[in-house]
Short mmCIF file of C-alpha atoms and ligand atoms in Angstrom, two decimals:
data_model
loop_
_atom_site.label_atom_id
_atom_site.label_comp_id
_atom_site.label_asym_id
_atom_site.label_seq_id
_atom_site.Cartn_x
_atom_site.Cartn_y
_atom_site.Cartn_z
CA MET A 580 7.49 1.25 18.80
CA GLN A 581 4.47 3.45 18.17
CA ARG A 582 1.80 3.15 15.52
CA LEU A 583 1.06 6.43 13.73
CA PHE A 584 -1.51 5.07 11.25
CA PRO A 585 -4.16 3.71 11.48
CA HIS A 586 -5.37 4.02 15.09
CA PRO A 587 -2.37 5.68 16.80
CA ALA A 588 -1.08 3.59 19.71
CA ASP A 589 2.05 3.21 21.86
CA ASP A 590 3.94 0.00 22.60
CA ILE A 591 2.97 -1.98 19.54
CA THR A 592 5.07 -5.11 18.93
CA LEU A 593 6.32 -6.06 15.50
CA LEU A 594 4.50 -9.37 15.69
CA GLU A 595 1.19 -7.64 16.47
CA ALA A 596 1.69 -5.06 13.76
CA TYR A 597 2.69 -7.42 10.96
CA SER A 598 0.55 -10.50 11.70
CA ALA A 599 -2.00 -10.64 8.88
CA GLU A 600 -3.65 -13.01 6.49
CA ARG A 601 -1.45 -13.59 3.46
CA PRO A 602 -3.62 -15.58 1.08
CA GLY A 603 -1.04 -17.35 -1.07
CA SER A 604 -2.22 -20.31 -3.11
CA ALA A 605 -0.76 -23.12 -5.18
CA GLU A 606 -1.72 -21.16 -8.31
CA ARG A 607 -0.19 -17.91 -7.12
CA PRO A 608 2.01 -17.61 -3.99
CA TRP A 609 1.69 -14.37 -2.01
CA VAL A 610 4.71 -12.09 -2.59
CA SER A 611 5.75 -9.77 0.19
CA LEU A 612 8.69 -7.47 -0.58
CA CYS A 613 10.83 -6.21 2.31
CA MET A 614 13.32 -3.36 1.83
CA VAL A 615 15.02 -0.48 3.64
CA SER A 616 15.67 2.85 1.93
CA SER A 617 17.31 6.15 2.86
CA LEU A 618 15.31 9.39 2.76
CA ASP A 619 16.90 10.21 -0.58
CA GLY A 620 15.88 6.84 -1.99
CA SER A 621 19.09 4.80 -1.85
CA THR A 622 18.97 1.11 -0.93
CA VAL A 623 22.70 0.78 -0.23
CA VAL A 624 25.49 2.40 1.72
CA ASP A 625 28.94 1.04 0.85
CA HIS A 626 27.43 -1.79 -1.24
CA THR A 627 25.13 -3.25 1.44
CA SER A 628 21.90 -2.32 3.25
CA ARG A 629 23.49 -2.63 6.71
CA GLY A 630 24.28 1.08 7.05
CA LEU A 631 20.60 1.92 6.52
CA SER A 632 19.20 -0.51 9.08
CA ASN A 633 18.82 -0.49 12.88
CA PRO A 634 18.12 -3.25 15.43
CA THR A 635 14.34 -2.83 15.07
CA ASP A 636 14.60 -3.14 11.30
CA GLN A 637 16.73 -6.26 11.70
CA ALA A 638 14.15 -7.69 14.10
CA LEU A 639 11.45 -6.86 11.56
CA LEU A 640 13.23 -8.88 8.89
CA LEU A 641 13.10 -11.93 11.16
CA VAL A 642 9.43 -11.38 12.04
CA LEU A 643 8.51 -11.07 8.36
CA ARG A 644 10.56 -14.17 7.54
CA SER A 645 8.62 -16.09 10.18
CA PHE A 646 5.46 -15.70 8.05
CA ALA A 647 7.12 -17.03 4.89
CA ASP A 648 7.98 -20.49 3.62
CA THR A 649 10.29 -19.19 0.89
CA ILE A 650 12.75 -16.29 0.76
CA LEU A 651 13.39 -14.99 -2.75
CA VAL A 652 16.55 -13.02 -3.34
CA GLY A 653 18.69 -11.78 -6.22
CA ALA A 654 22.09 -13.34 -6.85
CA ALA A 655 23.98 -10.07 -6.28
CA THR A 656 22.37 -9.62 -2.86
CA VAL A 657 23.37 -13.15 -1.86
CA ARG A 658 26.94 -12.34 -2.90
CA HIS A 659 27.11 -8.85 -1.31
CA GLU A 660 25.30 -9.68 1.94
CA ASN A 661 26.79 -13.17 2.51
CA TYR A 662 23.44 -14.91 2.74
CA GLY A 663 23.47 -17.98 4.96
CA PRO A 664 20.83 -20.68 5.34
CA PRO A 665 17.45 -19.72 6.84
CA LYS A 666 17.01 -20.43 10.57
CA ALA A 667 13.56 -22.03 10.33
CA ALA A 668 13.56 -25.71 9.40
CA HIS A 669 10.69 -25.36 6.93
CA GLN A 670 12.16 -22.43 4.97
CA ARG A 671 14.04 -22.34 1.69
CA ILE A 672 16.04 -19.55 0.11
CA ALA A 673 15.40 -19.24 -3.63
CA VAL A 674 18.17 -17.34 -5.42
CA VAL A 675 17.41 -15.80 -8.82
CA SER A 676 20.30 -15.90 -11.27
CA ARG A 677 20.93 -15.92 -15.03
CA ASN A 678 23.82 -18.36 -14.94
CA GLY A 679 24.03 -19.96 -11.46
CA ASP A 680 27.63 -18.88 -10.99
CA PHE A 681 28.07 -19.36 -7.23
CA ASP A 682 30.56 -20.84 -4.80
CA PHE A 683 28.56 -23.96 -3.97
CA ASP A 684 30.78 -24.70 -0.95
CA LEU A 685 29.16 -21.78 0.93
CA PRO A 686 26.90 -22.76 3.88
CA LEU A 687 23.78 -21.50 2.06
CA PHE A 688 24.33 -24.04 -0.70
CA THR A 689 25.58 -26.96 1.43
CA SER A 690 22.61 -26.54 3.82
CA GLY A 691 20.13 -28.23 1.52
CA LYS A 692 17.91 -25.12 1.95
CA ALA A 693 18.83 -23.31 -1.27
CA ILE A 694 16.98 -23.39 -4.56
CA ILE A 695 18.47 -21.69 -7.62
CA VAL A 696 15.94 -20.02 -9.93
CA LEU A 697 17.36 -20.04 -13.45
CA PRO A 698 16.39 -19.66 -17.11
CA GLU A 699 15.76 -22.98 -18.91
CA ASN A 700 19.00 -22.64 -20.89
CA ALA A 701 21.33 -21.92 -17.93
CA PRO A 702 24.07 -24.44 -17.06
CA ALA A 703 23.39 -27.30 -14.62
CA VAL A 704 23.83 -26.54 -10.90
CA PRO A 705 24.56 -28.99 -8.05
CA VAL A 706 21.60 -27.90 -5.89
CA PRO A 707 17.81 -28.07 -6.45
CA SER A 708 16.64 -25.63 -9.10
CA VAL A 709 13.58 -24.16 -10.72
CA ARG A 710 13.76 -23.17 -14.37
CA ALA A 711 11.52 -20.74 -16.21
CA GLY A 712 12.05 -18.53 -19.26
CA THR A 713 14.86 -18.33 -21.78
CA ASP A 714 18.02 -16.24 -21.17
CA THR A 715 16.26 -14.46 -18.29
CA VAL A 716 13.98 -15.89 -15.63
CA ASP A 717 10.23 -15.62 -16.21
CA LEU A 718 9.31 -14.85 -12.61
CA ALA A 719 5.57 -15.56 -12.88
CA LEU A 720 6.33 -19.06 -14.19
CA ALA A 721 9.12 -19.46 -11.63
CA LEU A 722 6.78 -18.68 -8.72
CA SER A 723 4.26 -21.23 -10.02
CA ALA A 724 7.07 -23.78 -10.22
CA LEU A 725 8.17 -22.97 -6.65
CA ALA A 726 4.58 -23.53 -5.53
CA ARG A 727 4.27 -26.79 -7.46
CA ASP A 728 7.68 -28.32 -6.70
CA PHE A 729 8.48 -26.89 -3.26
CA GLY A 730 5.09 -26.00 -1.77
CA SER A 731 5.78 -22.23 -1.69
CA ARG A 732 2.70 -20.27 -0.63
CA ILE A 733 4.12 -17.14 1.05
CA ILE A 734 7.25 -15.69 -0.49
CA GLN A 735 9.30 -13.04 1.23
CA ALA A 736 11.27 -11.16 -1.43
CA GLU A 737 14.36 -9.43 -0.04
CA GLY A 738 15.77 -7.54 -3.05
CA GLY A 739 17.90 -6.24 -4.50
CA ALA A 740 16.63 -3.59 -6.83
CA THR A 741 17.13 -5.68 -9.98
CA LEU A 742 15.03 -8.56 -8.66
CA ASN A 743 12.46 -6.04 -7.40
CA GLY A 744 12.27 -4.54 -10.89
CA MET A 745 11.54 -7.99 -12.31
CA LEU A 746 8.79 -8.50 -9.73
CA VAL A 747 7.22 -5.12 -10.50
CA ALA A 748 7.48 -5.68 -14.26
CA ALA A 749 5.56 -8.95 -13.82
CA ASP A 750 3.04 -7.28 -11.45
CA LEU A 751 3.82 -9.81 -8.72
CA VAL A 752 4.19 -7.60 -5.61
CA ASP A 753 1.25 -8.11 -3.22
CA GLU A 754 2.77 -6.41 -0.17
CA LEU A 755 5.64 -3.97 0.38
CA ASN A 756 7.20 -3.61 3.82
CA LEU A 757 9.39 -0.55 3.44
CA THR A 758 11.56 0.82 6.22
CA ILE A 759 12.51 4.47 5.74
CA SER A 760 15.85 5.12 7.38
CA PRO A 761 16.29 8.67 8.74
CA GLN A 762 19.36 9.56 6.71
CA LEU A 763 20.38 11.27 3.50
CA SER A 764 22.91 8.83 2.14
CA GLY A 765 23.92 10.47 -1.16
CA GLY A 766 25.90 8.29 -3.56
CA ASN A 767 24.51 6.52 -6.59
CA GLY A 768 22.84 3.57 -4.88
CA SER A 769 19.89 1.97 -6.62
CA ARG A 770 16.40 3.01 -5.63
CA LEU A 771 13.85 0.31 -4.70
CA THR A 772 13.43 -1.02 -8.22
CA VAL A 773 15.51 -0.84 -11.37
CA GLY A 774 14.79 -2.07 -14.85
CA ALA A 775 10.99 -2.30 -14.84
CA PRO A 776 9.06 -0.42 -17.53
CA ALA A 777 7.37 2.74 -16.22
CA SER A 778 4.00 1.90 -14.72
CA ALA A 779 1.64 3.07 -12.01
CA GLN A 780 0.80 0.11 -9.83
CA ARG A 781 -1.25 1.65 -7.04
CA MET A 782 -0.53 0.45 -3.50
CA ARG A 783 -2.71 1.04 -0.43
CA LEU A 784 -1.13 2.20 2.85
CA ALA A 785 -1.81 -0.42 5.55
CA HIS A 786 0.21 1.05 8.43
CA VAL A 787 2.99 3.39 9.55
CA LEU A 788 5.02 2.65 12.69
CA GLU A 789 7.81 4.76 14.19
CA ASP A 790 10.82 3.82 16.29
CA ASP A 791 13.96 5.92 16.87
CA GLY A 792 13.16 8.12 13.86
CA PHE A 793 12.78 5.11 11.54
CA LEU A 794 9.42 4.73 9.77
CA PHE A 795 8.11 1.21 9.19
CA THR A 796 5.54 1.31 6.42
CA ARG A 797 3.37 -1.49 5.07
CA TYR A 798 1.59 -1.25 1.72
CA LEU A 799 -0.75 -3.70 0.03
CA ARG A 800 -1.71 -4.11 -3.62
CA ALA A 801 -4.63 -1.74 -4.16
CA ARG A 802 -6.50 -3.94 -6.63
N1 NAP B 1478 18.14 -1.79 1.09
C1 NAP B 1478 17.71 -3.02 1.03
O1 NAP B 1478 16.70 -3.36 1.68
C2 NAP B 1478 18.45 -4.03 0.20
C3 NAP B 1478 17.89 -5.31 0.04
C4 NAP B 1478 18.56 -6.22 -0.76
C5 NAP B 1478 19.75 -5.88 -1.38
N2 NAP B 1478 20.27 -4.65 -1.19
C6 NAP B 1478 21.53 -4.28 -1.84
O2 NAP B 1478 21.28 -4.26 -3.25
C7 NAP B 1478 22.47 -4.63 -3.96
C8 NAP B 1478 22.14 -5.73 -4.94
O3 NAP B 1478 21.08 -5.32 -5.78
P1 NAP B 1478 21.18 -5.54 -7.34
O4 NAP B 1478 20.02 -4.86 -7.94
O5 NAP B 1478 22.54 -5.17 -7.79
O6 NAP B 1478 21.10 -7.11 -7.51
P2 NAP B 1478 20.04 -8.25 -7.13
O7 NAP B 1478 18.67 -7.87 -7.52
O8 NAP B 1478 20.27 -8.70 -5.73
O9 NAP B 1478 20.59 -9.43 -8.06
C9 NAP B 1478 20.85 -9.18 -9.43
C10 NAP B 1478 21.23 -10.49 -10.06
O10 NAP B 1478 20.07 -11.26 -10.21
C11 NAP B 1478 20.16 -11.98 -11.42
N3 NAP B 1478 19.19 -11.46 -12.37
C12 NAP B 1478 18.84 -10.20 -12.62
N4 NAP B 1478 17.92 -10.12 -13.56
C13 NAP B 1478 17.68 -11.38 -13.92
C14 NAP B 1478 16.81 -11.99 -14.85
N5 NAP B 1478 15.96 -11.25 -15.60
N6 NAP B 1478 16.81 -13.33 -14.95
C15 NAP B 1478 17.64 -14.05 -14.18
N7 NAP B 1478 18.48 -13.54 -13.29
C16 NAP B 1478 18.48 -12.23 -13.17
C17 NAP B 1478 21.52 -11.80 -11.98
O11 NAP B 1478 22.29 -12.81 -11.34
P3 NAP B 1478 23.61 -13.48 -11.97
O12 NAP B 1478 24.64 -12.43 -11.91
O13 NAP B 1478 23.89 -14.65 -11.10
O14 NAP B 1478 23.23 -13.88 -13.36
C18 NAP B 1478 21.84 -10.42 -11.46
O15 NAP B 1478 23.22 -10.18 -11.39
C19 NAP B 1478 23.46 -5.10 -2.92
O16 NAP B 1478 24.39 -4.06 -2.72
C20 NAP B 1478 22.62 -5.31 -1.68
O17 NAP B 1478 23.37 -5.08 -0.52
C21 NAP B 1478 19.63 -3.71 -0.44
#
């Protein structure tokens, strides 16, 4: 793995490259979004991200998870990518959903590591939950509730595009770790975000790494 920017260097490890201060607080957890995209902007091939990834990208996901206490993910991604429980004992997976319609016999939900993030008026669920907003989740309030009730300070958001759109709409993305996969994938797959109103939230480039034609970019909130 080589670093192209800043300070070009060979043989950089993922841990070296991505270790950084992430100043999350009880008032406002740090939100780091991790995604992989094709050159033509798609985030899926055949309904999952697997066809866009490579072993280094998969290793990166684990390194980034190691910095987080909470993994935030959209309900459709949990369903499409068969999310299991997190490996680290201290981690929780918080799943954002409108209605909490899941198979609660799946290992993610029987593990005791799942939290469902729901609107106030959603039906009851048999696992711990956080509730914020009416009809749809108010993510800013939900993150505060995760901090208050579950001690969340560093949140690794892992998509999909609908959840990302909600995060962007609420101006909650502090860090974006975007892998650019060296392929034109065609199709009609979602880009990184869908559903957010048009805006221009400036991000600052923190680094670019390269491995096997894949680019591993890290951006931080510019303000
Ligand atoms: N390339 C990548 O890095 C990457 C990363 C992650 C996922 N993906 C892919 O992206 C696809 C899924 O993305 P997606 O955009 O369809 O779905 P998503 O963001 O994973 O989840 C969407 C779901 O979240 C819930 N939701 C959405 N808006 C909500 C709101 N305002 N309030 C409460 N809940 C809300 C709803 O859940 P309910 O239906 O339960 O109400 C909705 O169906 C999958 O194919 C996955 O493989 C790619």
